[in-house]
PDB file of C-alpha atoms in Angstrom:
ATOM      1  CA  MET A   1       0.000   0.000   0.000  1.00 49.00           C
ATOM      2  CA  GLU A   2       1.360   3.421  -0.893  1.00 55.00           C
ATOM      3  CA  LYS A   3      -1.065   5.721   0.874  1.00 61.00           C
ATOM      4  CA  SER A   4      -3.614   5.476   3.616  1.00 71.00           C
ATOM      5  CA  ASP A   5      -7.312   5.746   2.857  1.00 69.00           C
ATOM      6  CA  SER A   6      -8.008   6.038   6.578  1.00 81.00           C
ATOM      7  CA  ASN A   7      -8.270   9.206   8.659  1.00 92.00           C
ATOM      8  CA  ILE A   8      -6.469   7.421  11.496  1.00 96.00           C
ATOM      9  CA  ARG A   9      -2.889   8.483  12.083  1.00 97.00           C
ATOM     10  CA  VAL A  10      -0.181   7.297  14.476  1.00 98.00           C
ATOM     11  CA  THR A  11       2.761   9.563  15.248  1.00 98.00           C
ATOM     12  CA  VAL A  12       5.808   8.289  17.104  1.00 98.00           C
ATOM     13  CA  THR A  13       6.969  10.920  19.597  1.00 98.00           C
ATOM     14  CA  ARG A  14      10.620  11.283  20.524  1.00 98.00           C
ATOM     15  CA  ASN A  15      11.271   8.989  23.497  1.00 98.00           C
ATOM     16  CA  GLY A  16       7.575   9.167  24.245  1.00 98.00           C
ATOM     17  CA  PRO A  17       4.253   7.564  23.352  1.00 98.00           C
ATOM     18  CA  TYR A  18       2.405   6.916  20.123  1.00 98.00           C
ATOM     19  CA  MET A  19      -0.029   9.759  19.480  1.00 98.00           C
ATOM     20  CA  VAL A  20      -3.157   8.431  17.793  1.00 98.00           C
ATOM     21  CA  THR A  21      -5.647  10.661  16.017  1.00 98.00           C
ATOM     22  CA  GLY A  22      -8.876   9.744  14.260  1.00 96.00           C
ATOM     23  CA  ASP A  23     -12.024   7.768  14.912  1.00 94.00           C
ATOM     24  CA  VAL A  24     -10.541   4.354  15.644  1.00 96.00           C
ATOM     25  CA  LYS A  25     -11.837   1.157  17.177  1.00 94.00           C
ATOM     26  CA  LEU A  26      -9.587  -0.221  19.903  1.00 97.00           C
ATOM     27  CA  SER A  27      -9.790  -3.905  20.825  1.00 98.00           C
ATOM     28  CA  GLU A  28      -7.928  -6.704  22.551  1.00 98.00           C
ATOM     29  CA  GLN A  29      -6.713  -9.331  20.093  1.00 98.00           C
ATOM     30  CA  VAL A  30      -6.048 -12.724  21.660  1.00 98.00           C
ATOM     31  CA  ILE A  31      -3.937 -15.414  19.974  1.00 98.00           C
ATOM     32  CA  GLY A  32      -6.020 -18.607  19.997  1.00 98.00           C
ATOM     33  CA  THR A  33      -4.313 -21.987  19.900  1.00 97.00           C
ATOM     34  CA  ASP A  34      -5.182 -25.568  19.020  1.00 94.00           C
ATOM     35  CA  SER A  35      -4.957 -28.545  21.386  1.00 92.00           C
ATOM     36  CA  GLU A  36      -1.186 -28.663  20.875  1.00 91.00           C
ATOM     37  CA  GLY A  37      -0.668 -24.979  21.616  1.00 93.00           C
ATOM     38  CA  ALA A  38      -0.098 -23.891  18.004  1.00 96.00           C
ATOM     39  CA  SER A  39      -1.414 -20.469  16.934  1.00 98.00           C
ATOM     40  CA  GLU A  40      -4.574 -20.979  14.887  1.00 96.00           C
ATOM     41  CA  ASN A  41      -6.965 -18.038  15.181  1.00 97.00           C
ATOM     42  CA  TRP A  42      -7.667 -14.619  16.632  1.00 98.00           C
ATOM     43  CA  GLY A  43     -10.158 -13.843  19.377  1.00 98.00           C
ATOM     44  CA  GLU A  44     -11.409 -10.316  19.876  1.00 98.00           C
ATOM     45  CA  ASN A  45     -12.547  -8.491  22.988  1.00 97.00           C
ATOM     46  CA  ALA A  46     -14.025  -5.055  22.430  1.00 95.00           C
ATOM     47  CA  LEU A  47     -12.621  -2.189  24.496  1.00 96.00           C
ATOM     48  CA  PRO A  48     -14.416   1.021  25.520  1.00 95.00           C
ATOM     49  CA  ALA A  49     -14.536   3.790  22.960  1.00 92.00           C
ATOM     50  CA  VAL A  50     -11.761   6.361  23.158  1.00 93.00           C
ATOM     51  CA  GLY A  51     -11.589   9.943  21.982  1.00 92.00           C
ATOM     52  CA  LEU A  52     -10.340  11.265  18.677  1.00 96.00           C
ATOM     53  CA  LYS A  53      -6.854  11.814  20.108  1.00 97.00           C
ATOM     54  CA  PHE A  54      -5.000   9.715  22.679  1.00 98.00           C
ATOM     55  CA  ALA A  55      -1.520   8.488  23.582  1.00 98.00           C
ATOM     56  CA  LEU A  56      -0.538   4.815  23.708  1.00 98.00           C
ATOM     57  CA  CYS A  57       2.381   3.771  25.921  1.00 98.00           C
ATOM     58  CA  ARG A  58       5.489   2.503  24.153  1.00 98.00           C
ATOM     59  CA  CYS A  59       7.983   2.449  27.040  1.00 98.00           C
ATOM     60  CA  GLY A  60       6.170  -0.491  28.667  1.00 98.00           C
ATOM     61  CA  HIS A  61       6.051   1.059  32.140  1.00 98.00           C
ATOM     62  CA  SER A  62       2.875   3.139  32.256  1.00 98.00           C
ATOM     63  CA  ASN A  63       0.569   2.412  35.160  1.00 98.00           C
ATOM     64  CA  LYS A  64      -2.380   3.168  32.892  1.00 98.00           C
ATOM     65  CA  LYS A  65      -1.614   0.765  30.043  1.00 98.00           C
ATOM     66  CA  PRO A  66      -2.384   0.785  27.200  1.00 98.00           C
ATOM     67  CA  PHE A  67      -2.352   4.564  27.630  1.00 98.00           C
ATOM     68  CA  CYS A  68       0.627   6.767  28.438  1.00 98.00           C
ATOM     69  CA  ASP A  69       0.872   8.307  31.920  1.00 98.00           C
ATOM     70  CA  GLY A  70       4.192  10.121  31.472  1.00 98.00           C
ATOM     71  CA  THR A  71       6.367   7.395  33.010  1.00 98.00           C
ATOM     72  CA  HIS A  72       8.656   7.421  29.949  1.00 98.00           C
ATOM     73  CA  ALA A  73      10.067  10.766  31.103  1.00 98.00           C
ATOM     74  CA  LYS A  74      10.659   9.557  34.671  1.00 98.00           C
ATOM     75  CA  ILE A  75      12.595   6.454  33.603  1.00 98.00           C
ATOM     76  CA  GLY A  76      14.552   8.116  30.790  1.00 98.00           C
ATOM     77  CA  PHE A  77      13.092   5.860  28.105  1.00 98.00           C
ATOM     78  CA  ASP A  78      15.193   5.673  24.933  1.00 98.00           C
ATOM     79  CA  GLY A  79      12.743   5.233  22.094  1.00 98.00           C
ATOM     80  CA  THR A  80      15.199   5.868  19.264  1.00 98.00           C
ATOM     81  CA  GLU A  81      13.807   4.537  16.001  1.00 98.00           C
ATOM     82  CA  VAL A  82      16.196   2.212  14.189  1.00 98.00           C
ATOM     83  CA  ALA A  83      13.940   0.261  11.812  1.00 98.00           C
ATOM     84  CA  ASP A  84      14.982  -0.104   8.181  1.00 97.00           C
ATOM     85  CA  ARG A  85      12.783   2.198   6.074  1.00 97.00           C
ATOM     86  CA  THR A  86      13.447   0.375   2.825  1.00 97.00           C
ATOM     87  CA  PRO A  87      10.076  -0.559   1.233  1.00 97.00           C
ATOM     88  CA  TYR A  88       8.869  -4.047   2.098  1.00 98.00           C
ATOM     89  CA  LEU A  89       9.105  -5.462  -1.431  1.00 97.00           C
ATOM     90  CA  GLU A  90      12.731  -4.366  -1.704  1.00 98.00           C
ATOM     91  CA  GLN A  91      13.627  -6.176   1.527  1.00 97.00           C
ATOM     92  CA  ALA A  92      11.587  -9.336   1.108  1.00 98.00           C
ATOM     93  CA  GLN A  93      13.029 -12.778   0.477  1.00 98.00           C
ATOM     94  CA  MET A  94      10.834 -14.894  -1.827  1.00 98.00           C
ATOM     95  CA  PHE A  95       9.971 -18.550  -1.324  1.00 98.00           C
ATOM     96  CA  ASP A  96       8.588 -19.712  -4.657  1.00 97.00           C
ATOM     97  CA  GLY A  97       5.539 -21.852  -5.352  1.00 97.00           C
ATOM     98  CA  PRO A  98       3.394 -22.872  -8.349  1.00 96.00           C
ATOM     99  CA  SER A  99       1.168 -19.770  -8.579  1.00 94.00           C
ATOM    100  CA  LEU A 100       1.724 -18.236  -5.165  1.00 97.00           C
ATOM    101  CA  ALA A 101       4.942 -17.294  -3.444  1.00 98.00           C
ATOM    102  CA  LEU A 102       5.764 -16.378   0.134  1.00 98.00           C
ATOM    103  CA  LEU A 103       7.446 -13.052   0.855  1.00 98.00           C
ATOM    104  CA  ASP A 104       9.345 -12.766   4.120  1.00 98.00           C
ATOM    105  CA  VAL A 105      11.078  -9.899   5.935  1.00 98.00           C
ATOM    106  CA  GLN A 106      12.385 -11.670   9.012  1.00 98.00           C
ATOM    107  CA  GLY A 107      13.259  -8.477  10.885  1.00 97.00           C
ATOM    108  CA  LEU A 108       9.549  -7.661  11.246  1.00 98.00           C
ATOM    109  CA  CYS A 109       8.724 -10.849  13.160  1.00 98.00           C
ATOM    110  CA  ALA A 110       6.435 -10.260  16.163  1.00 98.00           C
ATOM    111  CA  PHE A 111       6.520 -13.892  17.337  1.00 98.00           C
ATOM    112  CA  ALA A 112       2.820 -14.640  16.877  1.00 98.00           C
ATOM    113  CA  ARG A 113       3.680 -18.096  15.444  1.00 98.00           C
ATOM    114  CA  PHE A 114       0.851 -18.447  12.914  1.00 98.00           C
ATOM    115  CA  CYS A 115       3.552 -19.541  10.479  1.00 98.00           C
ATOM    116  CA  ASP A 116       4.316 -22.769  12.359  1.00 97.00           C
ATOM    117  CA  PRO A 117       1.314 -25.166  12.164  1.00 96.00           C
ATOM    118  CA  ASN A 118       0.802 -27.664   9.347  1.00 95.00           C
ATOM    119  CA  GLY A 119       4.448 -27.957   8.413  1.00 95.00           C
ATOM    120  CA  GLN A 120       5.320 -24.235   8.402  1.00 97.00           C
ATOM    121  CA  VAL A 121       4.372 -21.794   5.647  1.00 98.00           C
ATOM    122  CA  TRP A 122       7.826 -21.803   4.028  1.00 98.00           C
ATOM    123  CA  SER A 123       7.361 -25.468   3.149  1.00 97.00           C
ATOM    124  CA  GLN A 124       3.692 -25.016   2.276  1.00 98.00           C
ATOM    125  CA  ALA A 125       4.546 -22.420  -0.399  1.00 97.00           C
ATOM    126  CA  THR A 126       5.939 -25.113  -2.696  1.00 96.00           C
ATOM    127  CA  GLN A 127       2.756 -27.187  -2.287  1.00 97.00           C
ATOM    128  CA  THR A 128       0.130 -24.518  -3.023  1.00 96.00           C
ATOM    129  CA  GLY A 129      -0.932 -26.331  -6.184  1.00 95.00           C
ATOM    130  CA  ASP A 130      -2.946 -28.465  -3.753  1.00 97.00           C
ATOM    131  CA  LEU A 131      -6.164 -26.537  -3.021  1.00 97.00           C
ATOM    132  CA  GLU A 132      -6.316 -27.532   0.655  1.00 97.00           C
ATOM    133  CA  VAL A 133      -2.689 -26.582   1.244  1.00 97.00           C
ATOM    134  CA  ARG A 134      -3.266 -23.324  -0.644  1.00 97.00           C
ATOM    135  CA  LYS A 135      -6.234 -22.433   1.586  1.00 97.00           C
ATOM    136  CA  THR A 136      -4.315 -23.195   4.778  1.00 98.00           C
ATOM    137  CA  PHE A 137      -1.234 -21.355   3.528  1.00 98.00           C
ATOM    138  CA  ILE A 138      -3.178 -18.165   2.751  1.00 98.00           C
ATOM    139  CA  ARG A 139      -4.996 -18.232   6.090  1.00 98.00           C
ATOM    140  CA  GLN A 140      -1.842 -18.717   8.128  1.00 98.00           C
ATOM    141  CA  VAL A 141       0.118 -16.034   6.303  1.00 98.00           C
ATOM    142  CA  GLN A 142      -2.698 -13.503   6.481  1.00 98.00           C
ATOM    143  CA  ASN A 143      -2.986 -14.122  10.240  1.00 98.00           C
ATOM    144  CA  CYS A 144       0.593 -12.900  10.703  1.00 98.00           C
ATOM    145  CA  PRO A 145      -0.053  -9.580  12.491  1.00 98.00           C
ATOM    146  CA  SER A 146       3.233  -7.861  11.713  1.00 98.00           C
ATOM    147  CA  GLY A 147       3.085  -8.277   7.955  1.00 98.00           C
ATOM    148  CA  ARG A 148       6.447 -10.054   8.073  1.00 98.00           C
ATOM    149  CA  LEU A 149       4.865 -12.685   5.828  1.00 98.00           C
ATOM    150  CA  VAL A 150       2.886 -11.868   2.696  1.00 98.00           C
ATOM    151  CA  VAL A 151       1.260 -14.030   0.023  1.00 98.00           C
ATOM    152  CA  TRP A 152       2.454 -12.977  -3.428  1.00 98.00           C
ATOM    153  CA  ASP A 153       0.198 -13.730  -6.402  1.00 97.00           C
ATOM    154  CA  LYS A 154       2.580 -14.472  -9.244  1.00 96.00           C
ATOM    155  CA  ASP A 155      -0.004 -14.003 -12.005  1.00 94.00           C
ATOM    156  CA  SER A 156      -1.139 -10.522 -10.976  1.00 96.00           C
ATOM    157  CA  ARG A 157       2.210  -9.640  -9.371  1.00 96.00           C
ATOM    158  CA  THR A 158       0.451  -8.228  -6.323  1.00 96.00           C
ATOM    159  CA  GLU A 159       0.226  -8.940  -2.618  1.00 97.00           C
ATOM    160  CA  LEU A 160      -2.765 -11.102  -1.725  1.00 97.00           C
ATOM    161  CA  GLU A 161      -4.193  -9.405   1.366  1.00 98.00           C
ATOM    162  CA  SER A 162      -7.429  -9.709   3.300  1.00 96.00           C
ATOM    163  CA  GLU A 163      -9.490  -6.531   3.613  1.00 95.00           C
ATOM    164  CA  LEU A 164      -8.993  -5.234   7.135  1.00 96.00           C
ATOM    165  CA  VAL A 165     -11.018  -2.382   8.587  1.00 95.00           C
ATOM    166  CA  PRO A 166      -8.682   0.329   9.897  1.00 96.00           C
ATOM    167  CA  SER A 167      -8.425  -0.461  13.608  1.00 97.00           C
ATOM    168  CA  ILE A 168      -5.953  -0.939  16.447  1.00 98.00           C
ATOM    169  CA  GLY A 169      -5.560  -4.194  18.351  1.00 98.00           C
ATOM    170  CA  LEU A 170      -3.688  -4.827  21.583  1.00 98.00           C
ATOM    171  CA  ILE A 171      -2.301  -8.342  21.334  1.00 98.00           C
ATOM    172  CA  GLU A 172      -2.476 -10.814  24.211  1.00 98.00           C
ATOM    173  CA  ASP A 173      -0.620 -14.123  23.992  1.00 98.00           C
ATOM    174  CA  PRO A 174      -1.920 -16.615  26.595  1.00 98.00           C
ATOM    175  CA  ALA A 175       0.262 -19.467  25.287  1.00 97.00           C
ATOM    176  CA  GLU A 176       3.389 -17.429  26.035  1.00 97.00           C
ATOM    177  CA  ALA A 177       1.836 -15.874  29.165  1.00 98.00           C
ATOM    178  CA  CYS A 178       2.562 -12.346  27.977  1.00 98.00           C
ATOM    179  CA  SER A 179       1.170  -9.288  26.242  1.00 98.00           C
ATOM    180  CA  GLY A 180       2.186  -8.593  22.673  1.00 98.00           C
ATOM    181  CA  PRO A 181       2.499  -5.503  20.491  1.00 99.00           C
ATOM    182  CA  ILE A 182       0.107  -2.893  19.183  1.00 99.00           C
ATOM    183  CA  TRP A 183      -1.436  -4.200  15.968  1.00 98.00           C
ATOM    184  CA  LEU A 184      -2.309  -1.617  13.313  1.00 98.00           C
ATOM    185  CA  ARG A 185      -4.690  -2.986  10.690  1.00 98.00           C
ATOM    186  CA  GLY A 186      -6.130  -1.754   7.442  1.00 96.00           C
ATOM    187  CA  GLY A 187      -3.495   0.681   6.245  1.00 96.00           C
ATOM    188  CA  ILE A 188      -3.015   3.097   9.137  1.00 97.00           C
ATOM    189  CA  ALA A 189      -0.342   5.716   8.477  1.00 97.00           C
ATOM    190  CA  VAL A 190       2.617   5.892  10.868  1.00 98.00           C
ATOM    191  CA  THR A 191       4.894   8.937  11.053  1.00 98.00           C
ATOM    192  CA  SER A 192       8.287   8.841  12.754  1.00 98.00           C
ATOM    193  CA  ALA A 193       9.452  11.299  15.394  1.00 98.00           C
ATOM    194  CA  ASP A 194      11.562  13.012  12.730  1.00 97.00           C
ATOM    195  CA  GLY A 195       8.436  13.695  10.669  1.00 98.00           C
ATOM    196  CA  GLU A 196       9.082  11.132   7.952  1.00 97.00           C
ATOM    197  CA  PRO A 197       6.320   8.641   7.086  1.00 97.00           C
ATOM    198  CA  TYR A 198       6.802   4.913   7.209  1.00 98.00           C
ATOM    199  CA  GLU A 199       5.475   2.757   4.392  1.00 98.00           C
ATOM    200  CA  VAL A 200       1.728   2.275   4.788  1.00 97.00           C
ATOM    201  CA  ARG A 201       0.891  -1.405   5.052  1.00 98.00           C
ATOM    202  CA  ASN A 202      -2.157  -3.542   5.754  1.00 97.00           C
ATOM    203  CA  ARG A 203      -0.595  -5.189   8.817  1.00 98.00           C
ATOM    204  CA  VAL A 204       1.918  -3.579  11.175  1.00 98.00           C
ATOM    205  CA  THR A 205       2.945  -4.277  14.777  1.00 99.00           C
ATOM    206  CA  LEU A 206       4.405  -1.544  16.973  1.00 99.00           C
ATOM    207  CA  CYS A 207       6.459  -2.277  20.098  1.00 99.00           C
ATOM    208  CA  ARG A 208       4.748  -1.516  23.409  1.00 98.00           C
ATOM    209  CA  CYS A 209       7.078  -3.354  25.811  1.00 98.00           C
ATOM    210  CA  GLY A 210       9.877  -0.837  25.235  1.00 98.00           C
ATOM    211  CA  GLY A 211      12.469  -3.511  24.539  1.00 98.00           C
ATOM    212  CA  SER A 212      12.413  -3.971  20.769  1.00 98.00           C
ATOM    213  CA  LYS A 213      15.691  -3.582  18.913  1.00 98.00           C
ATOM    214  CA  ASN A 214      13.709  -2.636  15.798  1.00 98.00           C
ATOM    215  CA  LYS A 215      11.769   0.358  17.127  1.00 98.00           C
ATOM    216  CA  PRO A 216       9.146   1.466  16.469  1.00 98.00           C
ATOM    217  CA  PHE A 217       8.260  -2.031  15.255  1.00 98.00           C
ATOM    218  CA  CYS A 218       7.957  -5.159  17.379  1.00 98.00           C
ATOM    219  CA  ASP A 219      10.733  -7.751  17.229  1.00 98.00           C
ATOM    220  CA  GLY A 220       9.263 -10.302  19.620  1.00 98.00           C
ATOM    221  CA  THR A 221      11.132  -9.100  22.721  1.00 98.00           C
ATOM    222  CA  HIS A 222       7.857  -8.990  24.689  1.00 98.00           C
ATOM    223  CA  ALA A 223       7.835 -12.799  24.742  1.00 98.00           C
ATOM    224  CA  ALA A 224      11.439 -13.050  25.948  1.00 98.00           C
ATOM    225  CA  ILE A 225      10.889 -10.607  28.820  1.00 98.00           C
ATOM    226  CA  LYS A 226       7.318 -11.803  29.550  1.00 98.00           C
ATOM    227  CA  PHE A 227       5.870  -8.316  29.216  1.00 98.00           C
ATOM    228  CA  HIS A 228       2.504  -7.810  30.875  1.00 98.00           C
ATOM    229  CA  ALA A 229       0.187  -4.959  29.987  1.00 97.00           C
ATOM    230  CA  LYS A 230      -2.414  -5.854  32.593  1.00 89.00           C
TER     231      LYS A 230
END
C-alpha cells in the first residue's frame, strides 16, 4: 500500500508515546491456539470507545496501560527509532511456489507463530498447487499480524491481502503468558518522530514493551521478557 485511505494516524513521539488521532476502534486481540498450543486463530474483545486523540504507551512502564501516563520521562526511556525504512518489497526474500509465493522480511517478526502449524508456511509455499494446502497457507500467512509474511500472487504480481477495517488491536498471547504488540490494521499511516512517514501497510505491529531492537516495530522481545500490559 502506498497511501492510507483512513483518517487514522499514528505519530511516534521522541522517546515518548504513540499519538493516535482519528475515529478508531480499539480492541484486545487474543492469539487462539489448538490442542497442541499452536497459533490458529484470533479472538477479539471489544474495548471502551476512546476519543479522537490519545496516547498509547510505548515504554512499557505506564501504570495506565495501554495509555501513556508520562512514566517514559521519569525512567529516561530511549525510544530511538532504528527500523529499516526500505520498502517491504525491496527487503523481502521470496519462497517460490506454483502460482503463489511467500514473501518474508524476518526483521519484522512479532513472534505470533501463525507460520508454524501444518508444516510451516515456508514449506507449504511449494505445495500450493494443492487446493487444501493453498487455503491453509493463505490463512496462516494472512494471520501474521506484523506483515512479516505476505502471500504474493505471481499471475497478478500483487500482494494477496485480506481486507482489514482500519483499527488498532492490543495483542495478548496466553500461550506465552505475555502481552504482545500494538497491531495496526487496514493501512493506518505511521509517522516517525523526525516527521518522515513509514510505508503504509495492511498489517503492522508496533512495540509496546519498550524492549524492541527494531523500534518502532515489534521484534518479539515482549515474549522473551514476559511483558505484561495488565
